[in-house]
Coordinates of C-alpha atoms in Angstrom, one line a residue:
M1 CA 0.0 0.0 0.0
G2 CA 2.8 2.4 1.0
S3 CA 4.7 1.6 -2.2
A4 CA 1.6 2.4 -4.3
K5 CA 1.2 5.8 -2.5
V6 CA 4.9 6.6 -3.2
L7 CA 4.5 5.7 -6.8
F8 CA 1.4 7.8 -7.1
F9 CA 3.1 10.7 -5.5
F10 CA 6.0 10.5 -8.0
A11 CA 3.6 10.2 -10.9
L12 CA 2.0 13.4 -9.8
L13 CA 5.4 15.1 -9.5
S14 CA 6.3 14.0 -13.0
I15 CA 3.0 15.3 -14.5
S16 CA 3.5 18.6 -12.7
A17 CA 7.0 18.9 -14.0
L18 CA 5.9 18.1 -17.5
S19 CA 3.1 20.7 -17.3
A20 CA 5.6 23.3 -16.1
F21 CA 8.0 22.4 -18.8
A22 CA 5.3 22.6 -21.5
E23 CA 4.1 26.0 -20.1
N24 CA 7.7 27.3 -20.2
E25 CA 8.2 26.1 -23.7
E26 CA 4.9 27.8 -24.7
D27 CA 5.7 31.0 -22.8
P28 CA 9.5 31.7 -22.4
G29 CA 8.5 35.2 -21.1
L30 CA 10.8 38.1 -22.1
V31 CA 14.1 37.0 -23.7
M32 CA 16.9 38.7 -25.6
N33 CA 16.4 38.6 -29.4
F34 CA 12.9 36.9 -29.1
Y35 CA 12.3 37.2 -32.8
K36 CA 15.6 35.6 -34.0
D37 CA 13.7 32.7 -35.6
T38 CA 10.3 34.3 -36.5
C39 CA 11.5 37.7 -37.7
P40 CA 15.3 37.9 -37.6
Q41 CA 15.4 41.4 -39.2
A42 CA 12.9 42.9 -36.7
E43 CA 15.2 44.9 -34.5
D44 CA 17.3 46.1 -37.4
I45 CA 14.2 47.3 -39.2
I46 CA 13.0 49.2 -36.1
R47 CA 16.5 50.7 -35.6
E48 CA 16.7 51.9 -39.2
Q49 CA 13.2 53.4 -39.1
V50 CA 14.0 55.2 -35.8
K51 CA 17.1 56.7 -37.5
L52 CA 15.2 57.7 -40.6
L53 CA 12.4 59.3 -38.7
Y54 CA 14.8 61.2 -36.3
K55 CA 16.7 62.5 -39.3
R56 CA 13.4 64.0 -40.7
H57 CA 11.7 64.9 -37.4
K58 CA 14.1 65.4 -34.5
N59 CA 11.3 65.5 -31.9
T60 CA 10.4 61.9 -32.6
A61 CA 13.1 60.8 -30.2
F62 CA 11.6 62.7 -27.3
S63 CA 8.3 61.0 -28.1
W64 CA 9.8 57.5 -28.1
L65 CA 11.3 58.2 -24.7
R66 CA 8.0 59.5 -23.2
N67 CA 6.1 56.6 -24.7
I68 CA 8.0 54.0 -22.6
F69 CA 7.3 55.9 -19.4
H70 CA 3.6 56.4 -20.2
D71 CA 2.9 52.9 -21.3
C72 CA 5.1 50.7 -19.1
A73 CA 4.5 52.5 -15.8
V74 CA 0.7 52.0 -16.0
Q75 CA 0.1 48.4 -14.9
S76 CA 1.7 46.7 -17.9
C77 CA 4.1 47.2 -20.7
D78 CA 1.5 46.3 -23.3
A79 CA 1.1 49.2 -25.7
S80 CA -2.3 50.2 -24.3
L81 CA -1.1 53.8 -24.6
L82 CA -1.3 53.5 -28.4
L83 CA -5.0 52.6 -28.6
D84 CA -7.4 55.1 -29.9
S85 CA -10.6 56.1 -28.1
T86 CA -13.7 54.1 -29.0
R87 CA -17.4 54.8 -28.3
R88 CA -17.0 53.0 -25.0
T89 CA -13.5 53.8 -23.8
L90 CA -11.2 56.8 -23.6
S91 CA -7.7 56.5 -25.0
E92 CA -4.8 57.0 -22.6
K93 CA -3.5 59.5 -25.1
E94 CA -6.4 61.8 -24.3
T95 CA -5.9 61.9 -20.5
D96 CA -4.4 64.9 -18.7
R97 CA -1.2 63.0 -17.8
S98 CA -0.6 62.4 -21.5
F99 CA -0.7 66.1 -22.3
G100 CA 1.9 66.9 -25.0
L101 CA 2.4 63.3 -26.2
R102 CA 2.5 63.1 -29.9
N103 CA 4.1 61.5 -33.0
F104 CA 2.0 58.3 -32.5
R105 CA 1.6 58.1 -36.3
Y106 CA 5.3 57.3 -36.6
I107 CA 4.9 54.2 -34.5
E108 CA 2.5 53.1 -37.2
T109 CA 5.2 53.9 -39.8
I110 CA 7.6 51.6 -38.0
K111 CA 4.8 48.9 -37.6
E112 CA 4.1 49.0 -41.3
A113 CA 7.8 48.5 -42.1
V114 CA 8.0 45.5 -39.8
E115 CA 4.7 44.1 -41.1
R116 CA 6.0 44.2 -44.7
E117 CA 8.8 41.8 -43.6
C118 CA 7.0 39.7 -41.0
P119 CA 3.2 40.0 -41.0
G120 CA 1.5 39.4 -37.6
V121 CA 4.7 38.5 -35.7
V122 CA 6.1 41.6 -33.9
S123 CA 4.0 43.3 -31.2
C124 CA 3.3 47.0 -30.9
A125 CA 4.5 46.7 -27.3
D126 CA 7.9 45.5 -28.5
I127 CA 8.0 48.2 -31.1
L128 CA 7.3 50.8 -28.5
V129 CA 10.0 49.6 -26.2
L130 CA 12.7 49.1 -28.9
S131 CA 11.9 52.5 -30.5
A132 CA 12.5 54.1 -27.1
R133 CA 15.9 52.2 -26.8
D134 CA 17.0 53.3 -30.2
G135 CA 15.6 56.9 -29.6
I136 CA 17.8 57.1 -26.5
V137 CA 20.8 56.3 -28.7
S138 CA 19.7 59.0 -31.2
L139 CA 19.8 61.5 -28.3
G140 CA 23.3 60.6 -27.4
G141 CA 22.3 58.4 -24.5
P142 CA 23.5 54.8 -23.8
Y143 CA 22.6 51.7 -25.8
I144 CA 20.5 49.5 -23.5
P145 CA 20.1 45.8 -24.4
L146 CA 16.3 45.1 -23.8
K147 CA 14.4 41.8 -23.9
T148 CA 11.5 41.2 -26.2
G149 CA 8.5 38.9 -26.4
R150 CA 5.8 41.3 -25.2
R151 CA 2.3 41.0 -26.5
D152 CA -0.3 43.7 -27.0
G153 CA -3.1 44.4 -24.6
R154 CA -6.7 44.9 -25.9
R155 CA -8.0 47.7 -23.6
S156 CA -7.1 51.2 -22.6
R157 CA -6.1 51.8 -19.1
A158 CA -7.2 55.5 -19.1
D159 CA -9.3 54.9 -16.0
V160 CA -6.2 54.2 -13.8
V161 CA -3.5 56.4 -15.5
E162 CA -3.6 58.9 -12.6
E163 CA -3.0 56.1 -10.0
Y164 CA 0.3 55.2 -11.7
L165 CA 1.8 58.2 -13.4
P166 CA 2.7 61.0 -11.0
D167 CA 1.8 64.6 -11.7
H168 CA 4.5 67.2 -11.9
N169 CA 3.0 69.0 -8.9
E170 CA 3.0 65.9 -6.6
T171 CA 5.4 65.6 -3.7
I172 CA 8.7 63.8 -4.2
S173 CA 7.5 61.3 -1.7
A174 CA 4.5 60.4 -3.9
V175 CA 6.8 60.1 -6.9
L176 CA 9.2 57.9 -5.1
D177 CA 6.4 55.6 -3.9
R178 CA 4.8 55.3 -7.4
F179 CA 8.1 54.1 -8.9
A180 CA 9.1 51.9 -6.0
A181 CA 5.9 50.0 -6.6
I182 CA 7.3 48.7 -9.9
G183 CA 10.7 48.1 -8.5
I184 CA 12.5 51.3 -9.3
D185 CA 14.5 52.6 -6.4
T186 CA 15.7 56.1 -5.5
P187 CA 18.8 56.4 -7.7
G188 CA 16.7 54.8 -10.5
L189 CA 14.0 57.4 -10.2
V190 CA 16.5 60.2 -10.1
A191 CA 18.0 58.8 -13.3
L192 CA 14.7 58.5 -15.0
L193 CA 13.9 62.1 -14.4
G194 CA 17.1 62.9 -16.2
A195 CA 15.0 62.4 -19.3
H196 CA 13.9 66.0 -18.6
S197 CA 17.4 66.8 -20.0
V198 CA 15.8 66.7 -23.5
G199 CA 12.7 68.2 -25.1
R200 CA 10.5 71.0 -23.8
T201 CA 7.7 71.7 -21.3
H202 CA 4.5 73.5 -22.3
C203 CA 3.7 76.7 -20.5
V204 CA 0.4 75.1 -19.2
K205 CA 2.6 72.9 -16.9
L206 CA 4.7 75.7 -15.4
V207 CA 2.8 79.0 -15.4
H208 CA 1.9 78.4 -11.8
R209 CA 5.5 79.1 -11.0
L210 CA 5.4 82.4 -12.8
Y211 CA 2.0 83.9 -12.1
P212 CA 0.6 85.6 -10.1
E213 CA 4.0 85.8 -8.5
V214 CA 7.3 84.2 -9.5
D215 CA 8.3 81.2 -7.4
P216 CA 11.2 82.5 -5.2
A217 CA 12.9 79.1 -5.6
L218 CA 13.5 79.8 -9.3
N219 CA 17.0 81.1 -10.3
P220 CA 16.3 84.8 -11.0
D221 CA 18.6 84.7 -14.1
H222 CA 16.4 82.1 -15.6
V223 CA 13.0 83.8 -14.9
P224 CA 13.1 86.4 -17.7
H225 CA 13.5 83.7 -20.3
M226 CA 10.6 81.7 -18.9
L227 CA 8.4 84.8 -18.8
H228 CA 9.3 85.6 -22.4
K229 CA 8.3 82.1 -23.5
C230 CA 5.2 82.0 -21.3
P231 CA 3.8 85.5 -21.5
D232 CA 0.2 84.5 -20.7
Q233 CA -1.1 83.7 -17.2
I234 CA -3.6 81.3 -18.7
P235 CA -1.9 79.9 -21.8
D236 CA -3.8 78.2 -24.6
P237 CA -3.0 74.4 -24.4
K238 CA -3.1 74.3 -28.2
A239 CA -0.7 77.2 -28.6
V240 CA 3.0 76.6 -29.4
Q241 CA 4.2 78.0 -26.1
Y242 CA 7.1 76.0 -24.6
V243 CA 10.3 76.3 -22.6
R244 CA 13.2 74.1 -23.4
N245 CA 14.0 71.8 -20.5
D246 CA 17.7 72.4 -21.0
R247 CA 18.8 75.5 -22.9
G248 CA 22.4 74.4 -23.0
T249 CA 22.1 71.0 -24.7
P250 CA 18.4 70.6 -25.6
M251 CA 18.7 67.8 -28.0
V252 CA 21.2 65.7 -26.0
L253 CA 20.4 63.2 -23.2
D254 CA 23.1 64.1 -20.8
N255 CA 23.8 65.0 -17.1
N256 CA 23.4 68.7 -17.7
Y257 CA 19.9 68.4 -16.3
Y258 CA 21.3 67.8 -12.8
R259 CA 23.6 70.8 -12.9
N260 CA 20.6 72.9 -14.0
I261 CA 18.3 71.7 -11.1
L262 CA 21.1 72.3 -8.5
D263 CA 21.3 75.8 -9.9
N264 CA 17.5 76.2 -9.5
K265 CA 16.8 76.1 -13.2
G266 CA 14.4 73.2 -13.1
L267 CA 11.1 74.0 -14.8
L268 CA 8.8 71.8 -12.8
I269 CA 8.2 71.5 -9.1
V270 CA 9.3 67.9 -9.2
D271 CA 12.7 69.0 -10.6
H272 CA 13.2 71.4 -7.8
Q273 CA 12.2 68.9 -5.1
L274 CA 14.5 66.3 -6.7
A275 CA 17.5 68.6 -6.2
Y276 CA 16.7 69.4 -2.5
D277 CA 15.0 66.4 -1.0
K278 CA 17.5 64.7 1.4
R279 CA 16.7 61.3 -0.2
T280 CA 17.4 62.3 -3.8
R281 CA 19.9 65.1 -3.5
P282 CA 23.0 62.9 -3.0
H283 CA 22.2 61.1 -6.3
V284 CA 21.5 64.3 -8.1
K285 CA 24.9 65.7 -7.1
K286 CA 26.6 62.4 -8.0
M287 CA 24.9 62.4 -11.5
A288 CA 25.8 66.1 -12.0
K289 CA 29.5 65.1 -11.6
S290 CA 29.4 61.7 -13.4
Q291 CA 27.6 61.1 -16.7
D292 CA 28.7 57.5 -16.5
Y293 CA 26.9 57.1 -13.2
F294 CA 23.8 58.7 -14.6
F295 CA 23.8 56.5 -17.7
K296 CA 24.4 53.3 -15.6
E297 CA 21.4 54.1 -13.3
F298 CA 19.3 55.3 -16.3
A299 CA 19.9 52.1 -18.2
R300 CA 19.1 50.0 -15.2
A301 CA 15.8 51.9 -14.5
I302 CA 14.7 51.7 -18.2
T303 CA 15.3 48.0 -18.1
I304 CA 13.1 47.5 -15.0
L305 CA 10.4 49.8 -16.5
S306 CA 10.4 47.9 -19.8
E307 CA 9.9 44.6 -18.0
N308 CA 7.0 45.7 -15.9
N309 CA 4.3 43.1 -15.9
P310 CA 4.3 42.3 -19.7
L311 CA 1.8 40.1 -21.5
T312 CA 3.7 37.1 -22.9
G313 CA 3.0 33.6 -24.3
T314 CA -0.6 33.4 -25.3
K315 CA -1.8 36.4 -23.3
G316 CA -3.0 39.4 -25.3
E317 CA -2.5 39.5 -29.1
I318 CA -0.2 40.8 -31.9
R319 CA -2.1 43.8 -33.2
K320 CA -2.3 44.4 -36.9
Q321 CA -2.4 48.2 -36.3
C322 CA -1.0 49.7 -33.2
N323 CA -3.9 52.2 -32.6
V324 CA -6.7 49.6 -32.6
A325 CA -7.2 46.2 -31.1
N326 CA -7.8 43.3 -33.5
K327 CA -11.4 42.4 -34.4
L328 CA -12.6 39.3 -32.6
H329 CA -14.4 36.9 -35.0

């Protein structure tokens, strides 16, 4: 009787092990060069498209970089950001947190190029992540090896965006907590905000620091430029009224951002808090001195962000177009 029980127990173990093996075979998760057999040219095509688009439209690289934050930080790195609004659901692109995001049509350009080579194989989620990786290189940042194998979600997460993406007016404690929840620690968060080294900020997001009175925390030498760029107390959100995040090297991802915020030239409240909060200031000072340290922590944080709760295996789908979920038959 005892022997029979032992044999039955080992039989169960064997079945469990085979099931786990079959599941792993079916869903390897995220891996390096996921498409090496199914679409070996995928990453080269994406890289070339990013280069071509950057050559024609310099601001695309800022968009690629913002996309990875806005998609991957909200529950899952599943390209839900790219979905258009429908009669029933609002697009994440149309939420307040996504103000200023643009160039989504160029993600479709990349998708079309990949589809011509390998129809129905490469996900929009992977295209979003890899375009960010290659956009970072275009901006003079580090090359970050990133895994692939993500699949696309079918629904917008607009209803929860504000729970995951911090606002520029939130306390640094809230910002640290939001990112800690997805595994990004303090130096990682400080490095991610270094993305404010490139691009520009719309006046809508910073006029509260200029009107009705100028925020005394701002460097007085920087204020006239900000007032010149943002002359209206209530700016038109559709107007082209922006201030460059970094006037020195606006098109380069570098550690100049940290020197700027230590000199009270950060445009947003969160930039100022980052420079002066006792938890973040030591990392700000270290990154201001060492671009290598900034790049190391930035690459680590982007990697963690890119691997946040992806859909893999048979979950989700491979969209035919990045802005709409596939039709279910």
